[in-house]
PDB file of N, CA and C in Angstrom:
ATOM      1  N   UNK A  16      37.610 -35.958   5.337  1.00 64.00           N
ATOM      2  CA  UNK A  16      37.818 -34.594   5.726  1.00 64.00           C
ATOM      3  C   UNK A  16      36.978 -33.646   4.862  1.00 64.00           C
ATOM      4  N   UNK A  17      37.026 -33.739   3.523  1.00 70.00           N
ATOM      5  CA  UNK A  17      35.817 -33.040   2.646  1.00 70.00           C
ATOM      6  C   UNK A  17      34.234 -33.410   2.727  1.00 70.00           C
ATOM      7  N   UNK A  18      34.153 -34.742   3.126  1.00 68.00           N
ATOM      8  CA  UNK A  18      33.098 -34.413   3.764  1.00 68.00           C
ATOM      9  C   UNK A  18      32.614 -34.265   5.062  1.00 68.00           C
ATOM     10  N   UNK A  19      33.858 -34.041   5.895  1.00 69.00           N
ATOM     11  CA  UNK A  19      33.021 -33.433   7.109  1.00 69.00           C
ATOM     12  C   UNK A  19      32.581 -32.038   6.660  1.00 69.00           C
ATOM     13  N   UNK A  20      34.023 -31.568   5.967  1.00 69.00           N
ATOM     14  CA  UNK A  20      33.509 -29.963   5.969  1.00 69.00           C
ATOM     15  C   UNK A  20      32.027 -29.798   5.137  1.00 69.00           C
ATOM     16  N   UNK A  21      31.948 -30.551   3.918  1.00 67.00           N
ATOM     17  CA  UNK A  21      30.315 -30.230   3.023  1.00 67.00           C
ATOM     18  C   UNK A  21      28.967 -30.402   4.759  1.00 67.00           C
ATOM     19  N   UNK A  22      29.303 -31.414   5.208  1.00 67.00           N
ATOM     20  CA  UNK A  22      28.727 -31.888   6.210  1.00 67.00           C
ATOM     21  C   UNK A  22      28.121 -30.948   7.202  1.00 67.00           C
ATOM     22  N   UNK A  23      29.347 -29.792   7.356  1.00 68.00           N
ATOM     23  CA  UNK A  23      29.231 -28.565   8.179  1.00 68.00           C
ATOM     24  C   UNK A  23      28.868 -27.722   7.583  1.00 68.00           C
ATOM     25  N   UNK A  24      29.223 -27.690   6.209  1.00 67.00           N
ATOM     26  CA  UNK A  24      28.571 -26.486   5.495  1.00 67.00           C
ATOM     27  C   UNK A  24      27.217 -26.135   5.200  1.00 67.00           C
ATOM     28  N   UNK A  25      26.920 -27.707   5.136  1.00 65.00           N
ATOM     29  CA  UNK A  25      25.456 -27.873   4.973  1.00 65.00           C
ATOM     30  C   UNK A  25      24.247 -27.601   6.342  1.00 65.00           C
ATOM     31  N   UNK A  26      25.246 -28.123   7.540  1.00 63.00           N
ATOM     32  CA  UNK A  26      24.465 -27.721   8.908  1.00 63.00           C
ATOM     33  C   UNK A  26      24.478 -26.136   9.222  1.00 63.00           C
ATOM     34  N   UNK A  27      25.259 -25.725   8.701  1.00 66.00           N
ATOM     35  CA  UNK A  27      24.916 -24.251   8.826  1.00 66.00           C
ATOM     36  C   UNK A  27      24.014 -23.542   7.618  1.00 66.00           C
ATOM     37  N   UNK A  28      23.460 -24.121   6.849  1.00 68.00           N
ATOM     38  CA  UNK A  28      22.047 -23.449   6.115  1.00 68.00           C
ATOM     39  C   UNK A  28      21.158 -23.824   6.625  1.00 68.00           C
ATOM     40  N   UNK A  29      20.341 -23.076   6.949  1.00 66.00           N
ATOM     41  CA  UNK A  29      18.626 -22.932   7.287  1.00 66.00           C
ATOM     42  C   UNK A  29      17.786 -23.703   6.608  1.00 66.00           C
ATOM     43  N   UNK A  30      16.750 -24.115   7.493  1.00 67.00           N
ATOM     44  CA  UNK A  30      15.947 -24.634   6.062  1.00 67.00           C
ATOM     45  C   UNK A  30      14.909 -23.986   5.875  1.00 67.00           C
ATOM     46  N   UNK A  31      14.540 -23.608   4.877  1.00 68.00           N
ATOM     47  CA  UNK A  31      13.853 -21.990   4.177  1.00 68.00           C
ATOM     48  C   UNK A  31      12.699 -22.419   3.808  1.00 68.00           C
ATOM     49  N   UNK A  32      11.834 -21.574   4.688  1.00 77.00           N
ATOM     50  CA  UNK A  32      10.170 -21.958   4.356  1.00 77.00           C
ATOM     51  C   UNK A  32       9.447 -21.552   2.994  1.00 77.00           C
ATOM     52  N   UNK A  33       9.095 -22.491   2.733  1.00 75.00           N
ATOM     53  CA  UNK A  33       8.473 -22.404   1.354  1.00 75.00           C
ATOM     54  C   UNK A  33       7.613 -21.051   0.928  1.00 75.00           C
ATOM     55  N   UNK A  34       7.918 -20.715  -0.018  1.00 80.00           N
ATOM     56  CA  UNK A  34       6.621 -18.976  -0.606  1.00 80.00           C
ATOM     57  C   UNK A  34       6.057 -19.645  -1.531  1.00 80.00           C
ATOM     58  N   UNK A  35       5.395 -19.288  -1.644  1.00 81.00           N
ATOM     59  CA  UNK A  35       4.329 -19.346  -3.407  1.00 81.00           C
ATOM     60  C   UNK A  35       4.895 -18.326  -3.662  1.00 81.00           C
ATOM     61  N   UNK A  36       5.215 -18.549  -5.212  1.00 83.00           N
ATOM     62  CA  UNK A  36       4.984 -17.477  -6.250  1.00 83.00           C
ATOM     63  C   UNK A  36       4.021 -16.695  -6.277  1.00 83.00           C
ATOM     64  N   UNK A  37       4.070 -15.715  -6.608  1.00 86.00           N
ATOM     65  CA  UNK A  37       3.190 -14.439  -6.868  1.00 86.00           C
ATOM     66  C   UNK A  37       2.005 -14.853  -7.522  1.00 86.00           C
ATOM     67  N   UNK A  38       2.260 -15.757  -8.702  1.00 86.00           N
ATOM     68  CA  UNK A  38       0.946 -15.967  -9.422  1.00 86.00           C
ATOM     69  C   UNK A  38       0.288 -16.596  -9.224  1.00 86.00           C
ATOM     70  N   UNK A  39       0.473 -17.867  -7.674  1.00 85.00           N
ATOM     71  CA  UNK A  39       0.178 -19.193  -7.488  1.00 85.00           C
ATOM     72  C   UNK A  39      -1.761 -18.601  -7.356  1.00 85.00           C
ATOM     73  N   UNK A  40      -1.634 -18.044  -6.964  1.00 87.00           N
ATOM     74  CA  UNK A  40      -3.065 -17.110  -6.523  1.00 87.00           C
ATOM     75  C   UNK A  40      -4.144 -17.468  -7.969  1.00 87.00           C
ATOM     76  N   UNK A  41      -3.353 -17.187  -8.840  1.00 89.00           N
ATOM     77  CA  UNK A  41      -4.548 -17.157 -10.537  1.00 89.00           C
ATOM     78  C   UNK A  41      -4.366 -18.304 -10.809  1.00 89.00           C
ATOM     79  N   UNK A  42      -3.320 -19.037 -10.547  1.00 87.00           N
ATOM     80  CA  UNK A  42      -3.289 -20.759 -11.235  1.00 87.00           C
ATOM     81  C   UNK A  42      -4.113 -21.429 -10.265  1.00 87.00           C
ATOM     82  N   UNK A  43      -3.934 -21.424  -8.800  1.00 86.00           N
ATOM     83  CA  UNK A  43      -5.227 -22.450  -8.557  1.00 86.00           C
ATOM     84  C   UNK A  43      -6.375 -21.795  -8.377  1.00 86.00           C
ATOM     85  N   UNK A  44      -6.704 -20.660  -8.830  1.00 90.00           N
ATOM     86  CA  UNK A  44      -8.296 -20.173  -9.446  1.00 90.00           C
ATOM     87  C   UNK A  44      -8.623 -21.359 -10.674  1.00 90.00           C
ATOM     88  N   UNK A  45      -7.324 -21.163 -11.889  1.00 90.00           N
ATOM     89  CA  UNK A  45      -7.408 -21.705 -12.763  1.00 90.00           C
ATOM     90  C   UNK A  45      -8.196 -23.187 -12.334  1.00 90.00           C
ATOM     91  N   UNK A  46      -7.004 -24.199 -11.887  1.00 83.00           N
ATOM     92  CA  UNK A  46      -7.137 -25.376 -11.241  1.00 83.00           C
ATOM     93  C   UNK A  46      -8.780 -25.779 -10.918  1.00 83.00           C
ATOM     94  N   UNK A  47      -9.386 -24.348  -9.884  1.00 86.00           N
ATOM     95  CA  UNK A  47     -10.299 -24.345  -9.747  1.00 86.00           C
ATOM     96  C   UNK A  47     -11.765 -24.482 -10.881  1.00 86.00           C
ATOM     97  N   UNK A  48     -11.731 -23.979 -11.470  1.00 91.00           N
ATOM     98  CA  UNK A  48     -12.045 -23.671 -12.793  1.00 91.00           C
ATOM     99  C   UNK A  48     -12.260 -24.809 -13.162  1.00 91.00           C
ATOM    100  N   UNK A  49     -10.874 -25.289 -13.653  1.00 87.00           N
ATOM    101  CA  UNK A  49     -10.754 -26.711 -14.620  1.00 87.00           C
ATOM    102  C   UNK A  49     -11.284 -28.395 -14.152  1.00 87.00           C
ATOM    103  N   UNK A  50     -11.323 -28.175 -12.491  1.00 80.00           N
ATOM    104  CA  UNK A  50     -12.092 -29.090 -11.753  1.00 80.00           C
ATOM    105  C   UNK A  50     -13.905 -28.892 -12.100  1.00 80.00           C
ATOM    106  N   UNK A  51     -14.152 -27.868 -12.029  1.00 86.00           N
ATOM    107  CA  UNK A  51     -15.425 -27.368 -12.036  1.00 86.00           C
ATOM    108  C   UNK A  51     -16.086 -28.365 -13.149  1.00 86.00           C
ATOM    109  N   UNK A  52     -15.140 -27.386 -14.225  1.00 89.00           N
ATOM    110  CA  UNK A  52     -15.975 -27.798 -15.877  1.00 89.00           C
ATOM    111  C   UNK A  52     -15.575 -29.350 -15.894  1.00 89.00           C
ATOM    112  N   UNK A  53     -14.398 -30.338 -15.541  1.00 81.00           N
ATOM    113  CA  UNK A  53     -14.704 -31.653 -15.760  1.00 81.00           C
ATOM    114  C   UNK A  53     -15.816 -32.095 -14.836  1.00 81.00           C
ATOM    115  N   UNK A  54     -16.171 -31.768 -13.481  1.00 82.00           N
ATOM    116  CA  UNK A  54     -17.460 -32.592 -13.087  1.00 82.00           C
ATOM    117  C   UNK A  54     -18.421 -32.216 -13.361  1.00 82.00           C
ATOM    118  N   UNK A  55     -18.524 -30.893 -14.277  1.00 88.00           N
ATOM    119  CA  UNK A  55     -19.542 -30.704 -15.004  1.00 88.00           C
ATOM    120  C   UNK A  55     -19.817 -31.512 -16.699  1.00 88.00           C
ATOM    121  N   UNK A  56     -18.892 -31.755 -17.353  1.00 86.00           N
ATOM    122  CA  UNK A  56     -18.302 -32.414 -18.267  1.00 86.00           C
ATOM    123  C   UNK A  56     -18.922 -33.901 -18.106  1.00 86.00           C
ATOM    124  N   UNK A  57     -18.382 -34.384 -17.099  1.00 82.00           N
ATOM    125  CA  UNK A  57     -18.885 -35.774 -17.013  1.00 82.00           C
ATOM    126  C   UNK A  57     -20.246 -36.476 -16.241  1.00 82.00           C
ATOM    127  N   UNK A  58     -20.684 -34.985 -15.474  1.00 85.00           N
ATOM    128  CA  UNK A  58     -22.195 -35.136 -15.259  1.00 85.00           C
ATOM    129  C   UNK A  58     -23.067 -35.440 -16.543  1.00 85.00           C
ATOM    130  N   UNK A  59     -22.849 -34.518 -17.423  1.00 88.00           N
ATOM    131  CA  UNK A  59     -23.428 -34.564 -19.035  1.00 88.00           C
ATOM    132  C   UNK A  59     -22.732 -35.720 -19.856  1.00 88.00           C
ATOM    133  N   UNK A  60     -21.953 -36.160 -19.919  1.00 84.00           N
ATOM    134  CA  UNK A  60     -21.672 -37.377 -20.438  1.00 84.00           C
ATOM    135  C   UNK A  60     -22.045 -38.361 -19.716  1.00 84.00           C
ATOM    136  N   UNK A  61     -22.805 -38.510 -18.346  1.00 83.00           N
ATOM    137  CA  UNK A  61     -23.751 -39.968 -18.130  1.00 83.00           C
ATOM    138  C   UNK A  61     -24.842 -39.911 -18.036  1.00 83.00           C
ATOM    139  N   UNK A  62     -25.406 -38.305 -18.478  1.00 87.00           N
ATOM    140  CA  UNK A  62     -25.984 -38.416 -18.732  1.00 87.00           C
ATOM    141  C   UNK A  62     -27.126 -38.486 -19.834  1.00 87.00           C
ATOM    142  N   UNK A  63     -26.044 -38.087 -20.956  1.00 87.00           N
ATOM    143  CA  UNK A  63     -26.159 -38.421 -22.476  1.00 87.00           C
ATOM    144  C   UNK A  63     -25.894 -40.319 -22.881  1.00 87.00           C
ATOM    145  N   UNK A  64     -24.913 -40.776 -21.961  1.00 84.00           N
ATOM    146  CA  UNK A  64     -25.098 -41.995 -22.060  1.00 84.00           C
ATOM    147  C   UNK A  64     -26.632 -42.337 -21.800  1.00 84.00           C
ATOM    148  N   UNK A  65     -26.896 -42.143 -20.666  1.00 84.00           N
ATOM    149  CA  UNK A  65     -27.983 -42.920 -19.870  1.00 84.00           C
ATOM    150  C   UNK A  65     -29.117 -42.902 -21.145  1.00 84.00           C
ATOM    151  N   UNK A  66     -29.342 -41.488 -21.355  1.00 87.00           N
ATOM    152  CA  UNK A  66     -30.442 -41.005 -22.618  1.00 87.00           C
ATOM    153  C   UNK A  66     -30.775 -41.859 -23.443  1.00 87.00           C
ATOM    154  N   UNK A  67     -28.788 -42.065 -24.286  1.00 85.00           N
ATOM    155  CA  UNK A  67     -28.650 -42.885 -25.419  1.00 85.00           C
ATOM    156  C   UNK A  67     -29.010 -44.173 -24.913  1.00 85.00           C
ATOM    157  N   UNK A  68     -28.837 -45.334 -24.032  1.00 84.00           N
ATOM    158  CA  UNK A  68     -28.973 -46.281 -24.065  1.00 84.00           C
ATOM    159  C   UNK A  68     -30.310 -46.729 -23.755  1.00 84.00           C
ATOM    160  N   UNK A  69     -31.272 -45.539 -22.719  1.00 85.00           N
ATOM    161  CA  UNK A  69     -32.694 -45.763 -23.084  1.00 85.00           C
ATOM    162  C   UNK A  69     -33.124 -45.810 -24.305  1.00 85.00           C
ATOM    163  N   UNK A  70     -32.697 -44.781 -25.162  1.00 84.00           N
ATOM    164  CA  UNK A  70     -33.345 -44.768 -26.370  1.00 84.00           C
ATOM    165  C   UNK A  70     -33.157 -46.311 -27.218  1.00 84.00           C
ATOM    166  N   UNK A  71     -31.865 -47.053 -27.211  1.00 83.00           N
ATOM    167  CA  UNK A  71     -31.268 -48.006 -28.007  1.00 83.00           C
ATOM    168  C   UNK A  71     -32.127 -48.967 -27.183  1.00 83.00           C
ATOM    169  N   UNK A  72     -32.573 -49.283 -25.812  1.00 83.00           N
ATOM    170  CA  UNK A  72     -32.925 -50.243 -25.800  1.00 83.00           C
ATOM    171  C   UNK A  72     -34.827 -50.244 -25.951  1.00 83.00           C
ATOM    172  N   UNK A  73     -35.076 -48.698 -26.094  1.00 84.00           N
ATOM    173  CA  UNK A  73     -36.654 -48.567 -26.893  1.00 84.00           C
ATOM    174  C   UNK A  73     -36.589 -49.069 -28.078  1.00 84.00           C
ATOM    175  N   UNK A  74     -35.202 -48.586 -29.331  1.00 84.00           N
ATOM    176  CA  UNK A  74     -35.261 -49.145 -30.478  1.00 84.00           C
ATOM    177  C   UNK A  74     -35.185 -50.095 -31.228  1.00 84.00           C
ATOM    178  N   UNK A  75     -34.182 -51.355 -29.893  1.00 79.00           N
ATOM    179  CA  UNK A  75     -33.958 -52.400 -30.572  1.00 79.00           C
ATOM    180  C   UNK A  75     -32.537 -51.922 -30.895  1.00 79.00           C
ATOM    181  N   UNK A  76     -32.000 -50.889 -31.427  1.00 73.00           N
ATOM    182  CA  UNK A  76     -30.831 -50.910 -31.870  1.00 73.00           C
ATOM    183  C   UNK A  76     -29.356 -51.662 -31.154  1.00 73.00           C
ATOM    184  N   UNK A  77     -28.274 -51.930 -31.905  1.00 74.00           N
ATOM    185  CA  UNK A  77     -27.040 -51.874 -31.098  1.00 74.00           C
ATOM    186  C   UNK A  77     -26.405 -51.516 -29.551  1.00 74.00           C
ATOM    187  N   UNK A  78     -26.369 -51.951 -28.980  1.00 75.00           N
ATOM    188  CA  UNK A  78     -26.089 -51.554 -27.475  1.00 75.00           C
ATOM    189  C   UNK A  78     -24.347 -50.954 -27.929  1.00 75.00           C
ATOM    190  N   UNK A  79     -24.280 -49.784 -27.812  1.00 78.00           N
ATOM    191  CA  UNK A  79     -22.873 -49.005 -27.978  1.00 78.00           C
ATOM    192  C   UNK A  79     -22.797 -48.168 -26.458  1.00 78.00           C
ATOM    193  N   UNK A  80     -23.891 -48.025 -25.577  1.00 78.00           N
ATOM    194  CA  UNK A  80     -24.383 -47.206 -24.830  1.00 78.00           C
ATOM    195  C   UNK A  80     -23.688 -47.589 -23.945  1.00 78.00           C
ATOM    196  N   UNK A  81     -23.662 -48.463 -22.880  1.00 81.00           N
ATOM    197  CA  UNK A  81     -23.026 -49.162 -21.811  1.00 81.00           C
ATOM    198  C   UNK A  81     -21.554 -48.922 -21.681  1.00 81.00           C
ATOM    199  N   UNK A  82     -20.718 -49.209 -22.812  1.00 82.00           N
ATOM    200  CA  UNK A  82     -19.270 -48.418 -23.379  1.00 82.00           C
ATOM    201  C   UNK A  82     -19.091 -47.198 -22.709  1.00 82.00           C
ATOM    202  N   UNK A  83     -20.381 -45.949 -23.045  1.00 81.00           N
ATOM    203  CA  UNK A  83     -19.913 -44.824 -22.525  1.00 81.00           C
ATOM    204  C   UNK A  83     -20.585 -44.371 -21.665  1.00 81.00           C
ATOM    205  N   UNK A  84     -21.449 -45.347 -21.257  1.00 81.00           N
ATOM    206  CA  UNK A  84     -21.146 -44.657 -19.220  1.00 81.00           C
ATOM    207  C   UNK A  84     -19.966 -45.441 -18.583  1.00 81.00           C
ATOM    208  N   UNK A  85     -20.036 -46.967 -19.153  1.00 84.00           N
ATOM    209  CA  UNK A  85     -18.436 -47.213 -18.412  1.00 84.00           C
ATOM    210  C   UNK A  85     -17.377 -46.527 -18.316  1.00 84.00           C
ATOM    211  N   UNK A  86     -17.070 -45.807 -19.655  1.00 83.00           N
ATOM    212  CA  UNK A  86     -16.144 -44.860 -20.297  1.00 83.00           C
ATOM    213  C   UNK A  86     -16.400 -43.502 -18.868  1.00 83.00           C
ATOM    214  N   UNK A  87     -17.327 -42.878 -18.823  1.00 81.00           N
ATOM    215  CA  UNK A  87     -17.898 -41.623 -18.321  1.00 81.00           C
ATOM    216  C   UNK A  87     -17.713 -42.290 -16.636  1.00 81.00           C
ATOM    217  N   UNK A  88     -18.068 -43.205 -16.443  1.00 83.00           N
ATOM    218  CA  UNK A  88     -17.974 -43.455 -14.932  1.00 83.00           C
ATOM    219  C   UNK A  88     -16.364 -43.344 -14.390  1.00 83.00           C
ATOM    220  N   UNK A  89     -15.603 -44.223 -15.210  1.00 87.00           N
ATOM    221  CA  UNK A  89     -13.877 -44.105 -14.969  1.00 87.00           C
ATOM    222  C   UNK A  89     -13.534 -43.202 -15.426  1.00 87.00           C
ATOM    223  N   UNK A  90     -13.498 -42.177 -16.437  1.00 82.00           N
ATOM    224  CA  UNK A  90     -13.192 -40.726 -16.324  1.00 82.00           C
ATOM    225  C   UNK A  90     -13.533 -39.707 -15.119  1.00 82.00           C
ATOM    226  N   UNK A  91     -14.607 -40.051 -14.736  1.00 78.00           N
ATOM    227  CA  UNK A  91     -14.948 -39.282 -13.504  1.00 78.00           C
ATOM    228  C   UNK A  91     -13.976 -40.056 -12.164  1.00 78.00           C
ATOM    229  N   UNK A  92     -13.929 -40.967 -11.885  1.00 83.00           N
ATOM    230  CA  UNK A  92     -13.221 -41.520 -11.269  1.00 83.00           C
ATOM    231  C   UNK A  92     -11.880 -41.166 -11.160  1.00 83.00           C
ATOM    232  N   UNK A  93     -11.191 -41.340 -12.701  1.00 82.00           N
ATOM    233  CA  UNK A  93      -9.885 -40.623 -12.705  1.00 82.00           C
ATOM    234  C   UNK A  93      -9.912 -39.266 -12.363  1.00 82.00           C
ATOM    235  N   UNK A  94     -10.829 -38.704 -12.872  1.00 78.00           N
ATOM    236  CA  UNK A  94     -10.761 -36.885 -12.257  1.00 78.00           C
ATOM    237  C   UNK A  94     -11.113 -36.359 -10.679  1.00 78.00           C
ATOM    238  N   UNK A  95     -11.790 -37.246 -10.591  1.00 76.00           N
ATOM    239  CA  UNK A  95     -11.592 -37.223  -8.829  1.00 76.00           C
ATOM    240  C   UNK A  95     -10.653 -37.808  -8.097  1.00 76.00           C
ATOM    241  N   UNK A  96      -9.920 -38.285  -8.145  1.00 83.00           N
ATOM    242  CA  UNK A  96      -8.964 -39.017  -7.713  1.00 83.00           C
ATOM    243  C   UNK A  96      -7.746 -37.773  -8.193  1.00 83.00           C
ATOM    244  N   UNK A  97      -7.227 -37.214  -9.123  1.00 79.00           N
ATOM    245  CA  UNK A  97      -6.483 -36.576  -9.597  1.00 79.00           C
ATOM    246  C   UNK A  97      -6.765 -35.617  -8.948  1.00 79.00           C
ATOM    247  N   UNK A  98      -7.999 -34.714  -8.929  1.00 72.00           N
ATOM    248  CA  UNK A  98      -7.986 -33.763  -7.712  1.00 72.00           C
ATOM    249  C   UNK A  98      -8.217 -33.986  -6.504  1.00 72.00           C
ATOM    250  N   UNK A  99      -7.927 -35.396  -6.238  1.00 80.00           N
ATOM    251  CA  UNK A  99      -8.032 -35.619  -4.003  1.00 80.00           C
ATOM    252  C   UNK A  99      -5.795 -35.404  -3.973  1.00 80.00           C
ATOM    253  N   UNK A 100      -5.060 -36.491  -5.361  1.00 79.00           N
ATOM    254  CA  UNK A 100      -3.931 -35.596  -5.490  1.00 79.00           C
ATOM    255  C   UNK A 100      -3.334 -34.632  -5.584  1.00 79.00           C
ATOM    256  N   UNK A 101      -4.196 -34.097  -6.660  1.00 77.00           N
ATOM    257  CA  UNK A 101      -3.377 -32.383  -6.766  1.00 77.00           C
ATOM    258  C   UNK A 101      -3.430 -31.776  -4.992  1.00 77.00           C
ATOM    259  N   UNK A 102      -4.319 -31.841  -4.369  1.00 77.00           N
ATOM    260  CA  UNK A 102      -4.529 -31.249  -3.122  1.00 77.00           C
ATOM    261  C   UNK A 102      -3.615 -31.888  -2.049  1.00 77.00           C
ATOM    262  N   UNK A 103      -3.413 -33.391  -2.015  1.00 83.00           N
ATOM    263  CA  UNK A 103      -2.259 -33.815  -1.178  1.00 83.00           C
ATOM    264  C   UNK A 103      -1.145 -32.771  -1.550  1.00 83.00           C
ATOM    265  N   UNK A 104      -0.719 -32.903  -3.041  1.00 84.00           N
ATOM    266  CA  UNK A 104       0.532 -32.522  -3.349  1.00 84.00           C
ATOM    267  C   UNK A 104       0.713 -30.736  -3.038  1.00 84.00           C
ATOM    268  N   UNK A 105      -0.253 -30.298  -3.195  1.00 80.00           N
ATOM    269  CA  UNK A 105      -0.244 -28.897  -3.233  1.00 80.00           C
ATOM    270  C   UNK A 105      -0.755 -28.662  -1.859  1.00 80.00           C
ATOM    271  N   UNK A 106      -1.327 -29.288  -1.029  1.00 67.00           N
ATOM    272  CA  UNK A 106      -1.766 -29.077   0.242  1.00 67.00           C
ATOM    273  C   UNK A 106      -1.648 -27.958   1.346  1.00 67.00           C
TER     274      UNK A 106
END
C-alpha cells in the first residue's frame, strides 16, 4: 500500500528538461581551450622526440628517444579519446 502510493506520487512528477547552468557557456570555452593546448602540447612533444632520436641515432648515443614518442603517441591517444568522451557525456 506505501508503495503504491510512492508509486503514484512519483507518476505524477514531470520529468524536467535539463538547463545548463548559467556558466556552462565559459567552462566549455574553457574545455575548449584546454583541448586546444594538449594537441598542441603533444604535436611538440613528437616532435621534440622525433628531433631527439635523429640526433641520438647521428651520435651514436643511448636510444632514450623511442620511450618518448611512445610516451607522446599514447598521451595523445588518451587525450583524444577523453575528448570523443567528454562530448558523448556532455553531448
Amino acid at each position: 500500500m506505501i508503495l503504491a502510493a510512492v508509486f503514484d506520487t512519483w507518476a505524477q512528477i514531470g520529468n524536467p528538461t535539463p538547463e545548463a547552468p548559467p556558466i556552462s557557456d565559459k567552462f566549455l570555452q574553457l574545455v575548449r581551450y584546454l583541448t586546444w593546448f594538449v594537441l598542441l602540447a603533444g604535436v611538440c612533444a613528437i616532435i621534440y622526440a622525433g628531433g631527439r632520436f635523429a640526433w641520438e641515432k647521428w651520435s651514436g648515443g643511448g636510444l632514450e628517444s623511442p620511450k618518448m614518442v611512445a610516451g607522446a603517441m599514447i598521451g595523445g591517444v588518451i587525450a583524444t579519446s577523453a575528448g570523443t568522451i567528454m562530448n558523448a557525456v556532455i553531448g
